[in-house]
Amino acid sequence: MKRLILKRHICLLAVIILININLQAQESEPMRLSPDEAVELAVKNNLSLDSSRINLATRRRSSDLSWNQFIPNVTVSGTLNRDNQAQTMSGIEAAVPTGLVGSPFFPVPPGVTLPPGADVYLSVPYSVDLPQWRVIGNLQVSLNLNAAMFENMKRLRFDYETGVLSYEKAKLQLERDVRKSYHNLLLLNENIILLRGSFENVERQVQMAQANYNAGLAPELTLLQARVARENMRPHIEQLENSFKLLMAQFAMYLGMDYNTPFELIPMTENANFIPLDISEMITKAASGKPDIHELRQTIMMLESARRMQIYALTPSLNLSWNSNSVLMGDPWKDSWFGNNSDWRKTGSLSITVALRLHSLIPFSTDFQGVRAIDDQIRTANIGLAQMINGTEIEVYNTVLALERTRINAEAQAQTVSLAEQSYRLTEQAYQAGLQDYFQVQNAEQSLRQARVQLLEQQFNYLNGLIDLEYSIGVPFGTLSKRSE
């Protein structure tokens, strides 16, 4: 029995170890991502976008429930009150039961005949001590109505629509940054690969210089120069590798993941198509489609609604109010609160009030100046809108020109790559024929690789420029950039 239990424990331990090994292997395995998959993860997990999403939900709730300002104010209160000094209620007339009339306390005045079985009023002095404690209950319902309340509902709807535009703008900015970071990571990785190849080439030069120095075929200065060239490359490689790690951590932050999450990015093909761009068409689209311009126009609409609400607040308002007040006339500590023996005095009223704040109509009043302050804000916002449109036109113009320059540079670099390929092919043929050493072949290969990386850099610059242009003219990402792939 003990052996059976021991075998079970060993099997269970082996399963746990295998599961842990499998999980560790999965954790260390890089996550393969395309640009579209990276954008999808960022939109889903990015913390900054989550904050914008919560803000949008708050504005939507305020807009959907904007009618709640028409809910009457209902207040219920109960008060236990004690007078600082005892109060006495006195008078000279009192209702006297018939059975007590004629007694020594209530004598019948001469010449007065009383009807049988009826209470009478006699002019006799009396005094009653009132209780110091009182219980007071109050119910009050009120509703204030004016034209500004209806405009406030429109303002809240405008505020929600502005929130929608702000959220969409934040999402587009995040997608733009993720796609550009993706391209920058690919380019930086290619530069690191190129530099490592150069370092290996320099290392071979050091070994060759060492062999020649040992054989007496080269002076010590040649060996030292080769070593210096090799050591000068080490900090540059480390700097690029650290930059790559930092950019990868920032990329993971965009995606809402841990900074040390490994990624495997899909390399870009070396061939790219350059598309024709009409500057006038791009500027026209940007003036009406850029997210920043949409957001500012919506803000101006909100300010105009706020101005109307401020003006409507100066119009007459209607107030409906109803209240009921109940006071226990007896002692709350001795007398009954409820039932037949309770004594409550109830009062109440209904009031309808129309009010107009005349002082607010004075041009120098605070409310009137508030309207003028909003007018100034609207004028300032319109000036900002005009400046933004002009700035966007210059931005698009500059972007299109930069794309054209990048296209020309890429075409020239493509010719360089073609020449480097031809040089490498001829050097390799000469090496096979015994006319060149292998070191020359390595140099030609390194030159070809460097030319290809520079061409790739121009292509990435072109794609990033198209991404910026897509954001500026307000079209979905990929409308231009995927046409060039």
Coordinates of C-alpha atoms in Angstrom, one line a residue:
M1 CA 0.0 0.0 0.0
K2 CA 2.8 2.4 0.9
R3 CA 4.5 1.6 -2.4
L4 CA 1.4 2.3 -4.3
I5 CA 1.0 5.7 -2.6
L6 CA 4.6 6.5 -3.2
K7 CA 4.3 5.7 -6.9
R8 CA 1.2 8.0 -7.2
H9 CA 3.1 10.8 -5.5
I10 CA 6.1 10.3 -7.9
C11 CA 3.7 10.3 -10.9
L12 CA 2.0 13.5 -9.7
L13 CA 5.4 15.2 -9.1
A14 CA 6.5 14.2 -12.6
V15 CA 3.3 15.7 -14.1
I16 CA 3.8 19.0 -12.2
I17 CA 7.4 19.2 -13.4
L18 CA 6.4 18.6 -17.0
I19 CA 3.7 21.2 -16.8
N20 CA 6.1 23.8 -15.4
I21 CA 8.7 23.0 -18.1
N22 CA 6.0 23.4 -20.7
L23 CA 4.8 26.7 -19.2
Q24 CA 8.4 28.0 -19.1
A25 CA 8.9 27.0 -22.7
Q26 CA 5.7 28.8 -23.7
E27 CA 6.7 31.9 -21.7
S28 CA 10.1 32.1 -23.3
E29 CA 8.7 31.5 -26.8
P30 CA 8.4 34.9 -28.6
M31 CA 5.0 36.1 -29.6
R32 CA 4.7 36.4 -33.4
L33 CA 2.8 39.5 -34.4
S34 CA 1.8 41.2 -37.6
P35 CA 1.2 45.0 -37.6
D36 CA -2.6 44.4 -37.6
E37 CA -2.4 42.0 -34.7
A38 CA -0.3 44.4 -32.7
V39 CA -2.9 47.2 -33.3
E40 CA -5.6 44.8 -32.2
L41 CA -3.8 44.0 -29.0
A42 CA -3.1 47.7 -28.3
V43 CA -6.7 48.7 -28.7
K44 CA -7.8 45.9 -26.4
N45 CA -5.1 46.3 -23.6
N46 CA -3.6 49.8 -23.7
L47 CA -4.1 51.5 -20.3
S48 CA -4.3 55.0 -21.7
L49 CA -7.0 54.0 -24.1
D50 CA -8.9 52.3 -21.2
S51 CA -8.9 55.7 -19.4
S52 CA -10.4 57.3 -22.5
R53 CA -12.9 54.5 -22.7
I54 CA -14.0 55.1 -19.1
N55 CA -14.3 58.9 -19.7
L56 CA -16.5 58.2 -22.7
A57 CA -18.7 55.9 -20.7
T58 CA -19.1 58.7 -18.1
R59 CA -20.2 61.2 -20.7
R60 CA -22.6 58.7 -22.3
R61 CA -24.3 58.1 -19.0
S62 CA -24.6 61.8 -18.4
S63 CA -26.2 62.2 -21.8
D64 CA -28.6 59.3 -21.5
L65 CA -29.7 60.5 -18.0
S66 CA -29.9 64.2 -18.8
W67 CA -33.7 64.1 -18.2
N68 CA -33.0 63.5 -14.5
Q69 CA -32.9 67.3 -13.9
F70 CA -36.7 67.3 -14.2
I71 CA -37.0 64.9 -11.2
P72 CA -38.5 67.0 -8.3
N73 CA -36.5 67.6 -5.2
V74 CA -38.1 65.6 -2.4
T75 CA -37.0 66.3 1.2
V76 CA -38.2 64.5 4.3
S77 CA -37.1 65.7 7.7
G78 CA -37.8 65.0 11.3
T79 CA -36.9 67.3 14.2
L80 CA -36.8 66.8 17.9
N81 CA -37.0 70.3 19.5
R82 CA -36.6 71.4 23.1
D83 CA -37.4 74.9 24.3
N84 CA -34.7 76.5 26.6
Q85 CA -37.5 77.7 28.9
A86 CA -40.9 76.3 29.7
Q87 CA -43.8 78.1 27.8
T88 CA -47.3 78.8 29.2
M89 CA -50.4 79.3 27.1
S90 CA -53.1 81.4 28.9
G91 CA -56.5 82.9 28.0
I92 CA -59.8 84.2 29.4
E93 CA -62.3 82.0 27.5
A94 CA -62.7 78.3 27.8
A95 CA -65.2 75.6 26.9
V96 CA -66.7 74.1 30.1
P97 CA -68.6 70.9 30.2
T98 CA -72.2 71.1 31.4
G99 CA -71.5 68.8 34.3
L100 CA -69.1 71.4 35.8
V101 CA -71.3 74.4 35.3
G102 CA -72.7 75.6 38.6
S103 CA -69.9 74.2 40.6
P104 CA -67.9 76.4 42.9
F105 CA -65.3 76.6 40.2
F106 CA -67.6 77.6 37.4
P107 CA -70.6 79.5 38.8
V108 CA -73.5 80.5 36.5
P109 CA -73.8 84.2 36.0
P110 CA -77.1 85.8 37.1
G111 CA -79.8 85.8 34.5
V112 CA -78.2 83.1 32.3
T113 CA -80.1 80.0 31.4
L114 CA -78.2 77.1 30.0
P115 CA -79.6 74.5 27.6
P116 CA -79.5 71.0 29.0
G117 CA -76.5 68.7 28.1
A118 CA -74.5 71.3 26.2
D119 CA -71.0 72.7 26.7
V120 CA -70.8 76.4 27.1
Y121 CA -68.1 79.1 26.8
L122 CA -67.5 81.0 29.9
S123 CA -65.3 84.0 30.2
V124 CA -63.0 82.6 32.8
P125 CA -59.2 82.9 33.0
Y126 CA -57.1 79.8 32.3
S127 CA -53.4 78.8 32.0
V128 CA -51.8 75.7 30.4
D129 CA -48.2 74.7 30.7
L130 CA -46.8 73.6 27.2
P131 CA -44.3 70.7 26.9
Q132 CA -40.7 71.8 26.4
W133 CA -40.1 69.0 23.9
R134 CA -41.7 68.9 20.4
V135 CA -41.6 66.5 17.5
I136 CA -41.8 68.1 14.1
G137 CA -42.1 66.2 10.8
N138 CA -41.8 67.9 7.4
L139 CA -42.2 66.8 3.8
Q140 CA -41.3 69.2 1.0
V141 CA -41.5 68.7 -2.8
S142 CA -40.2 71.4 -5.2
L143 CA -39.4 71.6 -8.9
N144 CA -37.7 74.5 -10.7
L145 CA -38.2 74.9 -14.5
N146 CA -36.6 77.2 -17.0
A147 CA -35.5 77.1 -20.6
A148 CA -31.9 76.6 -19.7
M149 CA -32.7 73.0 -18.5
F150 CA -33.7 72.0 -22.0
E151 CA -30.6 73.5 -23.6
N152 CA -28.5 71.6 -20.9
M153 CA -29.8 68.3 -22.3
K154 CA -28.4 69.3 -25.8
R155 CA -25.1 70.4 -24.2
L156 CA -24.7 67.0 -22.6
R157 CA -25.4 65.3 -25.9
F158 CA -22.7 67.5 -27.5
D159 CA -20.4 66.6 -24.7
Y160 CA -20.9 62.9 -25.3
E161 CA -20.3 63.3 -29.1
T162 CA -17.1 65.2 -28.2
G163 CA -16.1 62.3 -26.0
V164 CA -16.7 59.9 -28.9
L165 CA -14.4 62.0 -31.2
S166 CA -11.8 62.2 -28.4
Y167 CA -11.8 58.5 -28.0
E168 CA -11.6 57.8 -31.7
K169 CA -8.7 60.3 -31.9
A170 CA -6.9 58.6 -29.1
K171 CA -7.4 55.2 -30.7
L172 CA -6.1 56.5 -34.1
Q173 CA -3.0 58.0 -32.4
L174 CA -2.4 54.7 -30.6
E175 CA -2.7 52.8 -33.9
R176 CA -0.4 55.3 -35.6
D177 CA 2.3 55.0 -32.9
V178 CA 2.1 51.2 -32.8
R179 CA 2.5 50.8 -36.6
K180 CA 5.4 53.3 -36.7
S181 CA 7.1 51.5 -33.7
Y182 CA 6.7 48.2 -35.5
H183 CA 8.6 49.6 -38.5
N184 CA 11.2 51.2 -36.3
L185 CA 11.8 47.9 -34.5
L186 CA 12.3 46.1 -37.8
L187 CA 14.7 48.7 -39.1
L188 CA 16.7 48.8 -35.9
N189 CA 17.0 45.1 -35.9
E190 CA 18.3 45.1 -39.4
N191 CA 20.9 47.7 -38.4
I192 CA 22.0 45.5 -35.5
I193 CA 22.3 42.5 -37.8
L194 CA 24.4 44.6 -40.2
L195 CA 26.6 45.9 -37.4
R196 CA 27.2 42.5 -36.0
G197 CA 28.2 41.3 -39.5
S198 CA 30.6 44.2 -39.7
F199 CA 32.0 43.3 -36.3
E200 CA 32.6 39.7 -37.5
N201 CA 34.4 41.1 -40.5
V202 CA 36.6 43.3 -38.4
E203 CA 37.3 40.4 -36.1
R204 CA 38.5 38.4 -39.1
Q205 CA 40.7 41.4 -40.1
V206 CA 42.3 41.3 -36.6
Q207 CA 43.0 37.6 -36.9
M208 CA 44.5 38.1 -40.3
A209 CA 46.6 41.0 -39.0
Q210 CA 47.7 38.9 -36.0
A211 CA 48.7 36.0 -38.4
N212 CA 50.7 38.4 -40.6
Y213 CA 52.4 40.0 -37.6
N214 CA 53.4 36.6 -36.2
A215 CA 54.8 35.7 -39.7
G216 CA 56.7 39.0 -39.9
L217 CA 54.6 40.1 -42.9
A218 CA 53.0 43.1 -41.2
P219 CA 54.2 45.7 -38.6
E220 CA 52.7 45.9 -35.1
L221 CA 51.0 49.2 -36.0
T222 CA 48.7 47.4 -38.5
L223 CA 47.7 44.9 -35.8
L224 CA 47.0 47.7 -33.3
Q225 CA 44.9 49.6 -35.9
A226 CA 42.8 46.5 -36.5
R227 CA 42.3 46.0 -32.8
V228 CA 41.3 49.7 -32.3
A229 CA 38.8 49.4 -35.1
R230 CA 37.3 46.3 -33.5
E231 CA 37.0 47.8 -30.0
N232 CA 35.5 51.0 -31.4
M233 CA 32.6 49.0 -32.7
R234 CA 31.6 47.4 -29.4
P235 CA 30.0 50.5 -27.7
H236 CA 28.1 51.2 -30.9
I237 CA 26.7 47.7 -31.0
E238 CA 25.8 47.9 -27.3
Q239 CA 24.1 51.2 -27.8
L240 CA 22.0 49.9 -30.6
E241 CA 21.1 46.8 -28.7
N242 CA 20.0 48.9 -25.7
S243 CA 18.0 51.1 -28.0
F244 CA 16.3 48.1 -29.4
K245 CA 15.4 46.8 -25.9
L246 CA 14.0 50.2 -24.9
L247 CA 12.0 50.4 -28.1
M248 CA 10.7 46.9 -27.6
A249 CA 9.7 47.7 -24.0
Q250 CA 7.8 50.8 -25.2
F251 CA 6.2 48.7 -27.9
A252 CA 5.1 46.2 -25.2
M253 CA 3.7 49.1 -23.2
Y254 CA 1.6 50.2 -26.1
L255 CA 0.2 46.6 -26.3
G256 CA -0.6 46.6 -22.5
M257 CA 1.9 43.8 -21.8
D258 CA 5.0 43.4 -19.6
Y259 CA 8.0 45.3 -20.7
N260 CA 10.1 42.1 -21.1
T261 CA 7.6 40.3 -23.3
P262 CA 9.5 38.9 -26.3
F263 CA 8.1 39.5 -29.8
E264 CA 8.8 38.1 -33.2
L265 CA 8.0 40.6 -35.8
I266 CA 7.2 39.7 -39.4
P267 CA 10.0 41.1 -41.7
M268 CA 9.1 43.4 -44.5
T269 CA 9.8 42.5 -48.1
E270 CA 12.5 44.6 -49.7
N271 CA 10.3 45.6 -52.6
A272 CA 7.8 48.5 -52.1
N273 CA 5.5 50.3 -54.5
F274 CA 5.5 54.1 -54.5
I275 CA 2.0 55.6 -55.1
P276 CA 1.2 58.9 -56.8
L277 CA -0.1 61.6 -54.4
D278 CA -2.1 64.7 -55.4
I279 CA -1.2 67.5 -53.0
S280 CA -4.4 69.5 -53.5
E281 CA -6.5 66.4 -52.9
M282 CA -4.6 65.5 -49.8
I283 CA -4.9 69.0 -48.4
T284 CA -8.7 69.1 -49.1
K285 CA -9.2 65.8 -47.3
A286 CA -7.1 66.9 -44.3
A287 CA -9.0 70.2 -43.9
S288 CA -12.2 68.2 -43.3
G289 CA -11.1 64.8 -42.1
K290 CA -8.3 65.3 -39.6
P291 CA -9.4 64.0 -36.1
D292 CA -8.0 67.0 -34.4
I293 CA -10.1 69.4 -36.6
H294 CA -13.2 67.3 -36.0
E295 CA -12.6 67.5 -32.2
L296 CA -12.1 71.3 -32.2
R297 CA -15.3 71.8 -34.3
Q298 CA -17.3 69.8 -31.9
T299 CA -15.8 71.8 -29.0
I300 CA -17.0 75.0 -30.7
M301 CA -20.5 73.5 -30.9
M302 CA -20.4 72.8 -27.2
L303 CA -19.4 76.4 -26.4
E304 CA -22.3 77.7 -28.5
S305 CA -24.7 75.4 -26.6
A306 CA -23.2 76.7 -23.3
R307 CA -23.8 80.3 -24.5
R308 CA -27.4 79.6 -25.3
M309 CA -27.8 77.9 -21.9
Q310 CA -26.3 81.0 -20.2
I311 CA -28.8 83.2 -22.0
Y312 CA -31.8 81.0 -21.2
A313 CA -30.8 81.2 -17.6
L314 CA -31.6 84.9 -17.7
T315 CA -35.3 84.2 -18.7
P316 CA -38.1 83.8 -16.1
S317 CA -38.1 80.5 -14.2
L318 CA -41.1 78.7 -12.8
N319 CA -40.9 77.1 -9.3
L320 CA -43.5 74.6 -8.1
S321 CA -43.4 73.8 -4.4
W322 CA -45.5 71.8 -2.0
N323 CA -44.9 71.2 1.7
S324 CA -46.6 69.5 4.7
N325 CA -45.6 70.2 8.3
S326 CA -46.8 68.1 11.3
V327 CA -46.2 69.0 15.0
L328 CA -46.9 66.8 17.9
M329 CA -48.7 69.0 20.5
G330 CA -48.2 66.8 23.5
D331 CA -45.1 65.7 25.4
P332 CA -43.2 63.3 23.1
W333 CA -41.9 61.4 26.2
K334 CA -45.3 60.9 27.8
D335 CA -48.0 61.2 25.3
S336 CA -48.9 58.7 22.5
W337 CA -47.4 59.5 19.0
F338 CA -49.9 57.4 17.1
G339 CA -53.4 56.2 17.6
N340 CA -56.6 57.9 18.7
N341 CA -55.0 59.6 21.6
S342 CA -52.3 61.3 19.5
D343 CA -52.5 65.0 18.9
W344 CA -50.8 66.3 15.7
R345 CA -51.2 69.7 14.3
K346 CA -50.8 69.6 10.5
T347 CA -50.1 72.5 8.2
G348 CA -49.0 72.8 4.5
S349 CA -49.1 74.8 1.4
L350 CA -48.8 74.7 -2.4
S351 CA -46.9 77.6 -4.1
I352 CA -46.4 78.5 -7.7
T353 CA -43.7 81.1 -8.2
V354 CA -42.5 82.9 -11.4
A355 CA -39.2 84.7 -10.9
L356 CA -37.0 86.9 -13.0
R357 CA -33.5 87.9 -11.9
L358 CA -33.6 91.5 -13.0
H359 CA -30.0 92.2 -11.8
S360 CA -28.7 89.6 -14.3
L361 CA -30.0 91.7 -17.2
I362 CA -27.7 94.6 -16.3
P363 CA -24.8 94.6 -18.8
F364 CA -22.2 94.7 -16.0
S365 CA -23.7 91.9 -14.0
T366 CA -21.8 88.6 -13.4
D367 CA -24.3 86.6 -15.5
F368 CA -24.2 89.0 -18.4
Q369 CA -20.4 89.1 -18.3
G370 CA -20.5 85.3 -18.3
V371 CA -22.2 85.3 -21.7
R372 CA -19.6 87.7 -23.1
A373 CA -16.8 85.5 -21.7
I374 CA -18.2 82.5 -23.7
D375 CA -18.4 84.7 -26.8
D376 CA -14.7 85.4 -26.4
Q377 CA -14.0 81.7 -26.0
I378 CA -15.9 80.9 -29.2
R379 CA -14.0 83.6 -31.1
T380 CA -10.7 82.2 -29.8
A381 CA -11.7 78.6 -30.7
N382 CA -12.6 79.7 -34.2
I383 CA -9.3 81.4 -34.6
G384 CA -7.6 78.2 -33.3
L385 CA -9.6 76.2 -35.8
A386 CA -8.4 78.5 -38.7
Q387 CA -4.8 78.2 -37.5
M388 CA -5.2 74.4 -37.2
I389 CA -6.5 74.1 -40.7
N390 CA -3.7 76.3 -42.1
G391 CA -1.1 74.3 -40.1
T392 CA -2.6 71.0 -41.3
E393 CA -2.3 72.2 -44.9
I394 CA 1.4 73.0 -44.4
E395 CA 1.9 69.7 -42.6
V396 CA 0.3 67.7 -45.4
Y397 CA 2.2 69.7 -48.0
N398 CA 5.5 69.0 -46.2
T399 CA 4.6 65.3 -45.7
V400 CA 3.9 64.8 -49.4
L401 CA 7.1 66.6 -50.4
A402 CA 9.0 64.5 -47.9
L403 CA 7.5 61.3 -49.3
E404 CA 8.5 62.4 -52.8
R405 CA 12.1 63.0 -51.6
T406 CA 12.1 59.6 -50.0
R407 CA 10.8 58.0 -53.2
I408 CA 13.6 59.6 -55.2
N409 CA 16.2 58.5 -52.6
A410 CA 14.8 55.0 -52.5
E411 CA 15.0 54.7 -56.3
A412 CA 18.6 55.9 -56.2
Q413 CA 19.4 53.5 -53.4
A414 CA 17.8 50.7 -55.4
Q415 CA 20.4 51.4 -58.1
T416 CA 23.1 51.3 -55.5
V417 CA 21.8 47.9 -54.3
S418 CA 21.9 46.7 -57.9
L419 CA 25.5 47.9 -58.3
A420 CA 26.5 46.3 -55.0
E421 CA 24.9 43.0 -56.1
Q422 CA 26.9 43.1 -59.3
S423 CA 30.1 43.9 -57.4
Y424 CA 29.5 41.0 -55.0
R425 CA 28.8 38.6 -57.9
L426 CA 32.0 39.7 -59.8
T427 CA 34.1 39.5 -56.6
E428 CA 32.8 36.0 -55.9
Q429 CA 33.6 34.9 -59.5
A430 CA 37.1 36.3 -59.1
Y431 CA 37.6 34.5 -55.8
Q432 CA 36.5 31.2 -57.5
A433 CA 39.0 31.9 -60.2
G434 CA 41.8 32.6 -57.6
L435 CA 42.1 36.3 -58.5
Q436 CA 40.7 37.6 -55.1
D437 CA 41.0 36.4 -51.5
Y438 CA 38.0 35.5 -49.4
F439 CA 38.4 38.7 -47.4
Q440 CA 37.5 40.8 -50.4
V441 CA 34.4 38.6 -50.9
Q442 CA 33.4 39.3 -47.3
N443 CA 33.8 43.1 -47.8
A444 CA 31.7 42.9 -51.0
E445 CA 29.0 41.0 -49.1
Q446 CA 29.1 43.5 -46.3
S447 CA 28.7 46.4 -48.7
L448 CA 25.7 44.7 -50.3
R449 CA 24.1 44.1 -47.0
Q450 CA 24.6 47.8 -46.0
A451 CA 23.1 49.0 -49.3
R452 CA 20.0 46.8 -48.7
V453 CA 19.6 48.1 -45.1
Q454 CA 19.8 51.7 -46.4
L455 CA 17.1 50.8 -49.0
L456 CA 15.0 49.3 -46.3
E457 CA 15.4 52.4 -44.2
Q458 CA 14.1 54.6 -47.1
Q459 CA 11.1 52.2 -47.5
F460 CA 10.3 52.3 -43.8
N461 CA 10.5 56.1 -43.9
Y462 CA 8.1 56.1 -46.8
L463 CA 5.7 53.8 -45.0
N464 CA 5.8 55.9 -41.8
G465 CA 5.2 59.1 -43.9
L466 CA 2.2 57.5 -45.4
I467 CA 0.9 56.5 -41.9
D468 CA 1.3 60.2 -40.8
L469 CA -0.5 61.3 -44.0
E470 CA -3.4 58.8 -43.4
Y471 CA -3.9 60.3 -39.9
S472 CA -3.8 63.8 -41.2
I473 CA -6.4 63.3 -43.9
G474 CA -8.6 61.2 -41.7
V475 CA -8.7 57.9 -43.7
P476 CA -8.4 54.4 -42.2
F477 CA -4.8 53.2 -41.8
G478 CA -3.8 51.1 -44.7
T479 CA -5.7 53.1 -47.3
L480 CA -2.4 54.4 -48.6
S481 CA 0.3 52.4 -46.9
K482 CA -1.0 49.0 -48.0
R483 CA -1.2 50.1 -51.6
S484 CA 2.6 50.7 -51.4
E485 CA 3.4 47.2 -50.0

